[in-house]
CSV table of C-alpha atoms in Angstrom, one decimal:
chain,number,residue,atom,x,y,z
A,34,MET,CA,142.4,10.8,127.7
A,35,MET,CA,144.8,10.9,130.8
A,36,GLY,CA,147.4,9.0,129.0
A,37,SER,CA,147.8,11.0,126.0
A,38,ARG,CA,147.8,14.3,127.9
A,39,ALA,CA,150.4,12.7,130.5
A,40,THR,CA,152.8,11.9,127.2
A,41,THR,CA,152.1,15.6,125.8
A,42,ALA,CA,152.7,17.2,129.3
A,43,TRP,CA,156.4,15.2,129.4
A,44,MET,CA,157.2,15.8,126.1
A,45,VAL,CA,156.6,19.5,126.4
A,46,GLY,CA,158.6,19.2,129.3
A,47,VAL,CA,161.6,17.8,127.9
A,48,LEU,CA,161.5,20.2,124.5
A,49,LEU,CA,161.6,23.5,127.2
A,50,TYR,CA,163.8,22.0,129.0
A,51,ALA,CA,166.1,20.9,125.5
A,52,GLY,CA,165.5,24.4,124.1
A,53,ALA,CA,167.0,26.1,126.9
A,54,VAL,CA,170.0,23.8,127.3
A,55,GLN,CA,170.5,24.3,123.3
A,56,ALA,CA,170.3,28.2,124.3
A,57,GLN,CA,173.2,27.5,126.7
A,58,GLY,CA,175.3,26.1,124.0
A,59,SER,CA,175.5,22.6,125.9
A,60,ALA,CA,174.4,19.3,125.5
A,61,PRO,CA,171.7,17.9,127.8
A,62,ALA,CA,172.5,14.3,129.6
A,63,THR,CA,170.8,11.2,128.5
A,64,PRO,CA,168.7,9.9,131.3
A,65,PRO,CA,168.2,6.3,131.9
A,66,LYS,CA,164.9,4.8,131.1
A,67,LEU,CA,162.6,6.2,133.4
A,68,PRO,CA,158.9,4.9,135.4
A,69,PRO,CA,155.7,6.7,134.6
A,70,GLY,CA,156.0,9.0,137.8
A,71,VAL,CA,159.5,10.5,136.6
A,72,SER,CA,160.0,13.2,133.8
A,73,ALA,CA,162.8,13.0,131.6
A,74,ALA,CA,162.8,16.9,132.2
A,75,LEU,CA,162.9,16.6,135.8
A,76,TRP,CA,166.1,14.0,135.3
A,77,LYS,CA,168.0,16.1,133.4
A,78,LEU,CA,166.9,19.2,135.7
A,79,SER,CA,168.2,17.2,139.1
A,80,VAL,CA,171.5,15.5,137.8
A,81,PRO,CA,174.7,18.4,137.9
A,82,PRO,CA,177.1,18.1,134.6
A,83,GLY,CA,179.9,15.8,135.5
A,84,ALA,CA,177.9,14.2,137.8
A,85,GLU,CA,176.0,11.6,135.7
A,86,PRO,CA,176.0,8.4,137.3
A,87,THR,CA,178.4,6.0,135.0
A,88,PRO,CA,178.0,2.2,135.4
A,89,GLU,CA,181.3,2.0,136.7
A,90,LYS,CA,181.0,4.9,139.5
A,91,VAL,CA,177.6,3.5,140.3
A,92,SER,CA,178.8,0.0,141.4
A,93,LEU,CA,181.4,1.5,143.2
A,94,GLY,CA,179.3,3.7,144.7
A,95,GLU,CA,176.8,0.9,145.8
A,96,LYS,CA,179.7,-1.5,147.3
A,97,LEU,CA,180.8,1.4,149.2
A,98,PHE,CA,176.9,1.7,150.2
A,99,LEU,CA,176.7,-1.2,151.5
A,100,ASP,CA,180.2,-1.9,153.1
A,101,PRO,CA,180.2,-1.1,156.9
A,102,ARG,CA,184.0,-1.0,156.5
A,103,LEU,CA,183.1,2.9,156.1
A,104,SER,CA,182.5,3.0,159.8
A,105,ALA,CA,184.8,3.4,162.5
A,106,ASP,CA,184.1,-0.2,163.9
A,107,ASN,CA,183.4,-2.3,161.1
A,108,THR,CA,179.7,-2.6,161.9
A,109,VAL,CA,177.5,0.1,160.0
A,110,SER,CA,177.3,1.0,156.5
A,111,CYS,CA,174.8,3.5,154.7
A,112,SER,CA,172.3,0.6,154.1
A,113,THR,CA,171.9,0.1,157.8
A,114,CYS,CA,169.7,2.9,157.9
A,115,HIS,CA,169.0,3.0,154.5
A,116,GLU,CA,168.0,-0.9,153.4
A,117,PRO,CA,167.4,-1.1,149.9
A,118,ALA,CA,165.0,-4.2,150.6
A,119,GLN,CA,162.9,-2.3,152.6
A,120,GLY,CA,162.8,0.8,151.0
A,121,PHE,CA,165.5,2.4,151.8
A,122,VAL,CA,164.7,3.3,155.5
A,123,ASP,CA,165.5,0.9,158.6
A,124,GLY,CA,161.8,0.7,160.1
A,125,LYS,CA,162.9,2.0,162.9
A,126,ALA,CA,161.8,5.4,165.0
A,127,LEU,CA,165.1,6.8,165.6
A,128,SER,CA,168.3,4.8,163.5
A,129,THR,CA,171.1,3.2,165.6
A,130,GLY,CA,174.8,3.8,164.8
A,131,ILE,CA,177.9,2.9,166.2
A,132,LYS,CA,177.7,1.0,169.7
A,133,GLY,CA,174.2,1.5,169.4
A,134,GLN,CA,174.1,4.7,169.7
A,135,GLN,CA,170.9,6.2,169.1
A,136,VAL,CA,170.1,9.4,167.2
A,137,THR,CA,167.5,12.0,167.1
A,138,ARG,CA,166.1,11.6,163.5
A,139,ASN,CA,164.0,8.9,161.5
A,140,SER,CA,166.3,8.0,158.5
A,141,PRO,CA,164.4,9.2,155.5
A,142,THR,CA,164.7,7.2,152.3
A,143,VAL,CA,167.0,7.6,149.8
A,144,LEU,CA,164.3,6.6,146.8
A,145,ASN,CA,164.0,9.9,144.7
A,146,ALA,CA,166.5,11.9,147.2
A,147,LEU,CA,168.3,13.1,143.8
A,148,PHE,CA,165.2,15.3,143.4
A,149,ASN,CA,165.2,16.7,146.8
A,150,ALA,CA,166.3,20.6,147.0
A,151,SER,CA,168.1,19.9,149.7
A,152,GLN,CA,169.0,17.0,151.8
A,153,PHE,CA,168.1,15.8,155.8
A,154,TRP,CA,165.1,16.8,157.5
A,155,ASP,CA,166.4,20.1,157.8
A,156,GLY,CA,168.2,21.0,154.9
A,157,ARG,CA,171.3,21.1,155.8
A,158,ALA,CA,173.5,19.2,152.8
A,159,GLY,CA,172.7,21.1,149.3
A,160,THR,CA,173.4,17.9,147.6
A,161,LEU,CA,173.8,14.1,147.7
A,162,GLU,CA,177.7,14.3,147.5
A,163,ASP,CA,177.6,16.5,150.8
A,164,GLN,CA,174.8,14.3,152.4
A,165,ALA,CA,176.7,11.4,151.8
A,166,LYS,CA,179.8,12.7,153.8
A,167,LEU,CA,178.4,13.8,156.8
A,168,PRO,CA,177.2,10.5,158.3
A,169,ILE,CA,180.3,8.7,157.8
A,170,LEU,CA,181.9,11.5,160.3
A,171,ASN,CA,179.1,11.6,162.4
A,172,PRO,CA,180.4,10.1,166.1
A,173,ARG,CA,176.7,8.8,166.8
A,174,GLU,CA,176.0,6.8,163.0
A,175,MET,CA,179.2,6.0,161.1
A,176,GLY,CA,182.0,7.6,163.6
A,177,MET,CA,184.9,7.6,161.7
A,178,PRO,CA,187.2,10.5,163.0
A,179,SER,CA,188.1,12.6,159.9
A,180,PRO,CA,188.0,12.7,156.6
A,181,GLU,CA,191.4,11.8,156.1
A,182,ALA,CA,191.1,8.5,158.6
A,183,VAL,CA,188.5,7.5,156.0
A,184,VAL,CA,190.8,7.8,152.8
A,185,ALA,CA,193.5,5.9,154.7
A,186,LYS,CA,191.4,2.9,155.7
A,187,VAL,CA,189.7,2.9,152.1
A,188,GLN,CA,192.6,3.3,150.4
A,189,ALA,CA,194.0,0.2,152.1
A,190,ILE,CA,191.8,-1.9,151.1
A,191,PRO,CA,193.1,-3.5,147.4
A,192,GLU,CA,189.7,-3.6,146.2
A,193,TYR,CA,188.6,-0.6,146.3
A,194,ALA,CA,192.5,1.2,145.6
A,195,THR,CA,192.1,-0.4,142.3
A,196,ALA,CA,188.7,0.5,141.6
A,197,PHE,CA,188.9,4.5,142.1
A,198,LYS,CA,191.8,4.2,139.9
A,199,ALA,CA,189.9,2.3,137.4
A,200,VAL,CA,186.8,4.9,138.1
A,201,PHE,CA,188.3,7.9,138.8
A,202,GLY,CA,192.1,7.8,137.3
A,203,ARG,CA,193.5,8.7,141.2
A,204,ASP,CA,194.2,7.4,144.3
A,205,VAL,CA,191.1,7.4,146.8
A,206,ASN,CA,189.9,11.0,148.1
A,207,TYR,CA,187.3,12.1,150.4
A,208,ASP,CA,185.3,13.7,147.6
A,209,ASP,CA,185.4,10.6,145.1
A,210,LEU,CA,184.2,8.7,147.8
A,211,ALA,CA,180.9,10.6,148.4
A,212,ALA,CA,180.8,11.1,144.4
A,213,ALA,CA,180.6,7.7,144.0
A,214,ILE,CA,178.2,6.8,147.0
A,215,ALA,CA,175.8,10.0,145.2
A,216,ALA,CA,176.0,8.4,141.9
A,217,PHE,CA,174.6,4.8,143.1
A,218,GLU,CA,172.0,7.0,144.9
A,219,ARG,CA,171.3,9.1,141.4
A,220,THR,CA,169.6,5.8,140.3
A,221,GLN,CA,167.6,4.9,143.2
A,222,PHE,CA,164.1,6.6,141.5
A,223,SER,CA,161.2,5.6,141.8
A,224,GLY,CA,157.5,6.1,139.9
A,225,ASN,CA,155.8,2.9,139.1
A,226,ALA,CA,153.4,2.9,141.8
A,227,ARG,CA,149.8,1.7,140.8
A,228,PHE,CA,148.7,5.7,141.0
A,229,ASP,CA,151.1,6.3,138.5
A,230,ALA,CA,149.0,3.8,136.0
A,231,PHE,CA,145.9,5.3,137.4
A,232,ILE,CA,146.8,8.9,136.5
A,233,THR,CA,148.1,8.1,133.5
A,234,GLY,CA,144.8,6.6,132.0
A,235,ASP,CA,144.3,3.2,133.9
A,236,SER,CA,141.1,3.7,136.1
A,237,LYS,CA,141.0,0.2,136.9
A,238,ALA,CA,144.5,0.8,138.8
A,239,LEU,CA,142.8,2.4,141.9
A,240,ASN,CA,140.1,0.7,143.6
A,241,ALA,CA,137.0,3.0,145.2
A,242,SER,CA,138.2,3.4,148.6
A,243,GLU,CA,141.3,5.1,147.2
A,244,LYS,CA,139.9,7.2,144.4
A,245,ARG,CA,138.2,9.1,147.1
A,246,GLY,CA,141.4,9.0,149.0
A,247,TRP,CA,142.1,10.8,146.4
A,248,ALA,CA,139.5,13.5,145.9
A,249,LEU,CA,139.8,13.6,149.7
A,250,PHE,CA,143.5,14.2,149.2
A,251,ASN,CA,143.2,17.2,146.8
A,252,GLY,CA,140.1,18.9,148.8
A,253,LYS,CA,138.8,18.2,152.0
A,254,ALA,CA,141.8,16.9,153.0
A,255,ARG,CA,144.0,20.1,152.1
A,256,CYS,CA,147.0,17.2,151.6
A,257,ASN,CA,148.0,19.0,148.7
A,258,SER,CA,148.7,22.1,150.2
A,259,CYS,CA,152.0,20.4,151.0
A,260,HIS,CA,152.5,17.3,148.8
A,261,ALA,CA,150.8,18.5,145.7
A,262,ALA,CA,152.5,16.8,142.6
A,263,ASN,CA,153.0,17.7,139.2
A,264,ILE,CA,155.5,17.3,135.9
A,265,VAL,CA,158.2,19.2,137.7
A,266,SER,CA,158.1,17.8,140.6
A,267,PRO,CA,156.5,14.2,141.1
A,268,LEU,CA,157.5,13.5,144.5
A,269,PHE,CA,154.2,14.8,146.8
A,270,SER,CA,156.4,17.0,148.2
A,271,ASP,CA,156.4,21.1,148.3
A,272,GLN,CA,160.3,20.9,149.4
A,273,LYS,CA,159.6,24.0,152.0
A,274,PHE,CA,160.1,23.4,155.5
A,275,HIS,CA,156.6,23.3,157.9
A,276,ASN,CA,155.9,23.2,161.8
A,277,ILE,CA,153.3,20.9,162.4
A,278,GLY,CA,153.6,20.8,165.9
A,279,ILE,CA,155.1,17.2,166.0
A,280,ALA,CA,157.8,18.4,168.3
A,281,ALA,CA,156.0,21.0,170.1
A,282,HIS,CA,154.9,19.0,172.8
A,283,LYS,CA,158.7,17.9,173.8
A,284,GLN,CA,160.7,21.2,174.1
A,285,ASP,CA,160.1,24.6,175.0
A,286,PHE,CA,161.1,26.0,171.5
A,287,VAL,CA,161.3,29.9,172.6
A,288,GLN,CA,163.9,29.3,175.3
A,289,LEU,CA,165.7,26.6,173.3
A,290,ALA,CA,166.1,28.6,170.9
A,291,ARG,CA,167.4,31.5,172.6
A,292,LYS,CA,169.7,28.8,173.9
A,293,ALA,CA,170.9,28.0,170.5
A,294,VAL,CA,171.5,31.2,169.2
A,295,GLY,CA,174.6,31.7,171.0
A,296,VAL,CA,175.5,27.8,169.9
A,297,VAL,CA,175.2,27.5,166.7
A,298,ARG,CA,177.6,28.4,163.8
A,299,LEU,CA,175.9,29.0,160.6
A,300,GLY,CA,177.6,27.5,157.6
A,301,ASP,CA,179.8,24.6,159.9
A,302,GLU,CA,178.1,21.6,158.3
A,303,LYS,CA,179.8,19.3,160.6
A,304,GLN,CA,178.6,21.2,163.7
A,305,ILE,CA,175.2,21.8,162.7
A,306,ASP,CA,175.1,17.8,161.9
A,307,GLU,CA,176.2,16.7,165.1
A,308,LEU,CA,173.6,19.0,166.6
A,309,ALA,CA,171.2,17.8,164.9
A,310,LEU,CA,171.4,14.2,165.6
A,311,GLN,CA,173.1,14.0,169.5
A,312,THR,CA,171.5,16.8,171.6
A,313,GLU,CA,168.3,18.7,172.9
A,314,PHE,CA,168.7,21.5,169.7
A,315,SER,CA,167.4,18.8,167.3
A,316,GLU,CA,163.6,20.0,167.8
A,317,LEU,CA,164.8,23.0,166.2
A,318,GLY,CA,164.9,21.6,163.1
A,319,ARG,CA,165.8,24.4,160.2
A,320,PHE,CA,166.6,26.8,162.5
A,321,LEU,CA,170.2,25.1,163.4
A,322,VAL,CA,170.9,25.7,159.9
A,323,THR,CA,169.4,29.5,159.3
A,324,LYS,CA,169.1,30.6,163.0
A,325,GLN,CA,165.6,32.5,161.6
A,326,GLU,CA,163.1,32.7,163.9
A,327,ASN,CA,160.1,31.4,161.9
A,328,ASP,CA,162.6,28.1,161.1
A,329,ILE,CA,161.9,26.9,164.4
A,330,GLY,CA,160.6,23.9,164.7
A,331,THR,CA,160.2,23.3,161.2
A,332,PHE,CA,161.0,20.3,159.1
A,333,LYS,CA,161.3,19.5,155.3
A,334,THR,CA,157.9,18.4,153.5
A,335,PRO,CA,158.8,14.7,152.8
A,336,THR,CA,157.7,12.7,149.6
A,337,LEU,CA,155.0,10.5,149.8
A,338,ARG,CA,155.7,8.3,147.2
A,339,ASN,CA,156.7,5.0,149.3
A,340,VAL,CA,155.2,6.6,152.1
A,341,GLY,CA,153.3,3.0,153.3
A,342,ILE,CA,156.7,1.1,153.7
A,343,THR,CA,158.9,3.8,155.3
A,344,GLY,CA,157.5,4.5,158.6
A,345,PRO,CA,157.6,5.5,161.4
A,346,TYR,CA,156.7,8.4,160.5
A,347,MET,CA,158.0,12.2,160.8
A,348,HIS,CA,161.4,13.5,161.5
A,349,ASP,CA,161.5,12.0,165.1
A,350,GLY,CA,159.4,8.7,163.9
A,351,SER,CA,156.8,9.5,166.5
A,352,LEU,CA,153.9,8.6,164.6
A,353,THR,CA,154.0,4.8,164.1
A,354,THR,CA,151.0,4.3,161.1
A,355,LEU,CA,149.3,6.6,158.6
A,356,TRP,CA,146.1,6.5,160.7
A,357,ASP,CA,148.1,8.2,163.3
A,358,VAL,CA,149.4,10.8,160.6
A,359,MET,CA,145.8,11.6,159.6
A,360,ASP,CA,144.9,11.8,163.2
A,361,HIS,CA,147.4,14.2,163.9
A,362,TYR,CA,146.5,16.9,160.7
A,363,ASN,CA,142.9,16.4,161.4
A,364,LYS,CA,143.2,18.1,164.9
A,365,GLY,CA,145.3,20.8,163.0
A,366,GLY,CA,148.3,19.6,164.7
A,367,VAL,CA,149.8,20.1,168.1
A,368,PRO,CA,149.7,24.4,169.1
A,369,ASN,CA,153.2,26.2,169.6
A,370,PRO,CA,154.4,29.8,168.9
A,371,TYR,CA,155.4,28.7,165.5
A,372,LEU,CA,152.4,26.4,163.9
A,373,ASP,CA,152.3,26.8,160.6
A,374,GLY,CA,149.7,28.9,159.4
A,375,GLY,CA,148.6,26.3,157.1
A,376,MET,CA,147.6,24.3,159.7
A,377,GLN,CA,143.7,24.0,161.0
A,378,ARG,CA,141.1,20.8,162.2
A,379,LEU,CA,140.5,19.0,158.9
A,380,GLY,CA,136.9,17.3,160.3
A,381,LEU,CA,137.5,14.0,158.4
A,382,THR,CA,135.4,11.3,159.9
A,383,GLU,CA,136.6,8.2,160.4
A,384,PRO,CA,135.6,6.3,156.7
A,385,GLU,CA,137.4,9.4,154.8
A,386,ILE,CA,140.2,8.7,156.9
A,387,ASP,CA,140.2,5.4,155.9
A,388,ASP,CA,140.1,6.4,152.1
A,389,LEU,CA,142.9,8.4,153.0
A,390,VAL,CA,145.5,6.1,154.2
A,391,ALA,CA,144.1,3.6,150.9
A,392,PHE,CA,144.9,6.0,148.4
A,393,LEU,CA,148.4,6.8,150.5
A,394,PHE,CA,149.2,3.2,150.2
A,395,SER,CA,148.7,3.2,146.5
A,396,LEU,CA,151.7,5.6,146.3
A,397,THR,CA,154.2,2.5,146.7
A,398,ASP,CA,156.3,1.8,144.0
A,399,ALA,CA,155.3,-2.4,142.3
A,400,ARG,CA,159.1,-3.3,142.8
A,401,TYR,CA,157.8,-3.0,146.9
A,402,ALA,CA,154.3,-4.8,146.2
A,403,LYS,CA,154.3,-7.4,148.9
A,404,LEU,CA,156.3,-5.4,151.7
A,405,ASN,CA,152.9,-2.5,151.1
A,406,GLY,CA,150.1,-5.4,151.7
A,407,GLN,CA,152.4,-6.7,154.7
A,408,GLU,CA,152.5,-3.4,156.1
A,409,LEU,CA,149.1,-2.2,155.3
A,410,ALA,CA,148.0,-5.3,157.1
A,411,ARG,CA,150.1,-4.4,160.4
A,412,GLN,CA,148.9,-1.0,160.3
A,413,GLN,CA,145.4,-2.2,160.1
A,414,LYS,CA,146.0,-4.0,163.1
A,415,ARG,CA,147.4,-1.3,165.0
A,416,LYS,CA,143.9,1.3,164.3
A,417,GLY,CA,142.9,0.6,167.6
A,418,THR,CA,145.4,2.0,169.3
A,419,ARG,CA,145.4,6.0,168.0
A,420,PRO,CA,147.4,7.9,170.6
A,421,GLU,CA,147.1,11.5,168.2
A,422,ARG,CA,143.4,11.3,167.3
A,423,ASP,CA,140.8,13.7,168.8
A,424,THR,CA,137.8,13.9,167.4
A,425,ALA,CA,136.0,16.5,169.2
A,426,VAL,CA,138.9,18.8,168.3
A,427,ALA,CA,138.9,17.8,164.5
A,428,LEU,CA,134.9,17.9,164.3
A,429,GLY,CA,135.0,21.7,165.9
A,430,LYS,CA,133.3,20.1,169.3
A,431,LYS,CA,136.2,22.3,171.3
A,432,GLY,CA,139.1,24.3,170.6
A,433,ASN,CA,139.3,26.9,168.2
A,434,LEU,CA,141.4,25.8,165.2
A,435,GLY,CA,139.8,27.9,162.0
A,436,ASP,CA,136.7,26.8,159.5
A,437,LEU,CA,137.3,23.5,157.7
A,438,ALA,CA,137.8,23.2,154.5
A,439,PRO,CA,135.8,23.0,151.6
A,440,ASN,CA,133.8,19.7,151.3
A,441,PRO,CA,132.6,19.6,147.2
A,442,ASP,CA,130.0,17.9,146.0
A,443,LEU,CA,131.6,15.0,144.0
A,444,ALA,CA,128.7,14.8,141.7
A,445,VAL,CA,129.4,18.5,140.9
A,446,LYS,CA,133.3,18.8,140.5
A,447,ASN,CA,135.9,16.6,141.9
A,448,PRO,CA,139.0,17.9,143.1
A,449,ALA,CA,141.1,15.0,141.9
A,450,ALA,CA,139.7,15.3,138.2
A,451,VAL,CA,142.4,17.8,137.6
A,452,GLY,CA,144.4,15.7,135.1
A,453,VAL,CA,148.1,15.1,134.8
A,454,TYR,CA,149.3,16.8,138.1
A,455,GLY,CA,147.6,20.5,136.9
A,456,ALA,CA,145.3,20.5,134.0
A,457,GLU,CA,142.1,20.0,134.5
A,458,THR,CA,140.5,16.7,132.4
A,459,LEU,CA,138.1,13.8,133.5
A,460,VAL,CA,139.8,11.0,135.5
A,461,PRO,CA,138.6,7.9,134.4
A,462,GLY,CA,136.1,6.8,137.8
A,463,ALA,CA,137.5,9.2,139.8
A,464,ALA,CA,134.4,10.2,141.2
A,465,LYS,CA,133.1,7.1,142.0
């Protein structure tokens, strides 16, 4: 039943999109073969006309992505912080660029980045092309002094001079270089996890603990408030920006924001990029992009796909395990003047946290199954070290962080029995 509804929903999405495109008088791009967790409609909506990843452009983009010669000292490539074999992350709390310089943000995964409404933790880039340009020029990342210097260096490499002529019909320029990297990144989609098998009808794809975790995710734990998934957005992210209190214990937000107002030039992507990765202003998050008070300390909701292998977690990599992440949310985050209104204590018990973590590990793509198992084992060994844990606050024995979310009787109605990302139906075995 679930599989039938899934197929129908995806077909409806594709037909609706195709109809809209036809009405505009243009032909839709043909998507590649997609995994179960990525709809054709979403792919078409996410790839701008003219930016379709051709094999030639993807091949060139992959070479550039892996090439440390794009950096000032030939030591750092895009893949240094986004290693394909590690789920396109580097496994570090904070990434390191040329000359061993550390930045102030954690490297998010490139997997499914093509579906992001904006790029980077603070959304300072609107497209993959814009995103590809900035790290090459950031003094702490790849350190090239200017786009012109990048072009001159790449053009002087015979294999690239030939490749750009073949792919773009002209000499190297910075826009084409970014377009090639973006084309490669547009092929890095992910949607073939055990969860995808479960949600499309295989009741045995998840074990009992993972099914309980899925129910908690949609119920008592309220994870779906920001990480809901549906046909149009299967990323487990609302693509919005929230202050969940991660940076609050480090900075006086009010004083820092006042200081930043006189410094930040709205629309200056290069300046904002450097402020975000090199200065104390990093913790202001989205505020650097908008200068809006309600954006102080807010960061984009990350995708939960492949979350088991893409730690450490949060914009600053300050949470080492998914148990740490759940402890942070369980106590309602860290209070501050700009804390998101949705943050409140959850009252989760230790077994419930275990079930939620088990579910989160089920969201990893099958191609990373071995790494996922290794990371689960590593994190389990750290369960005894829980710096974010505050059971008294989580259970309402101290503090005042609101009432608990509903804890429904699963025998009556299971909140995870909401069909293919939104149509109510019975998920086989979900209440077990």
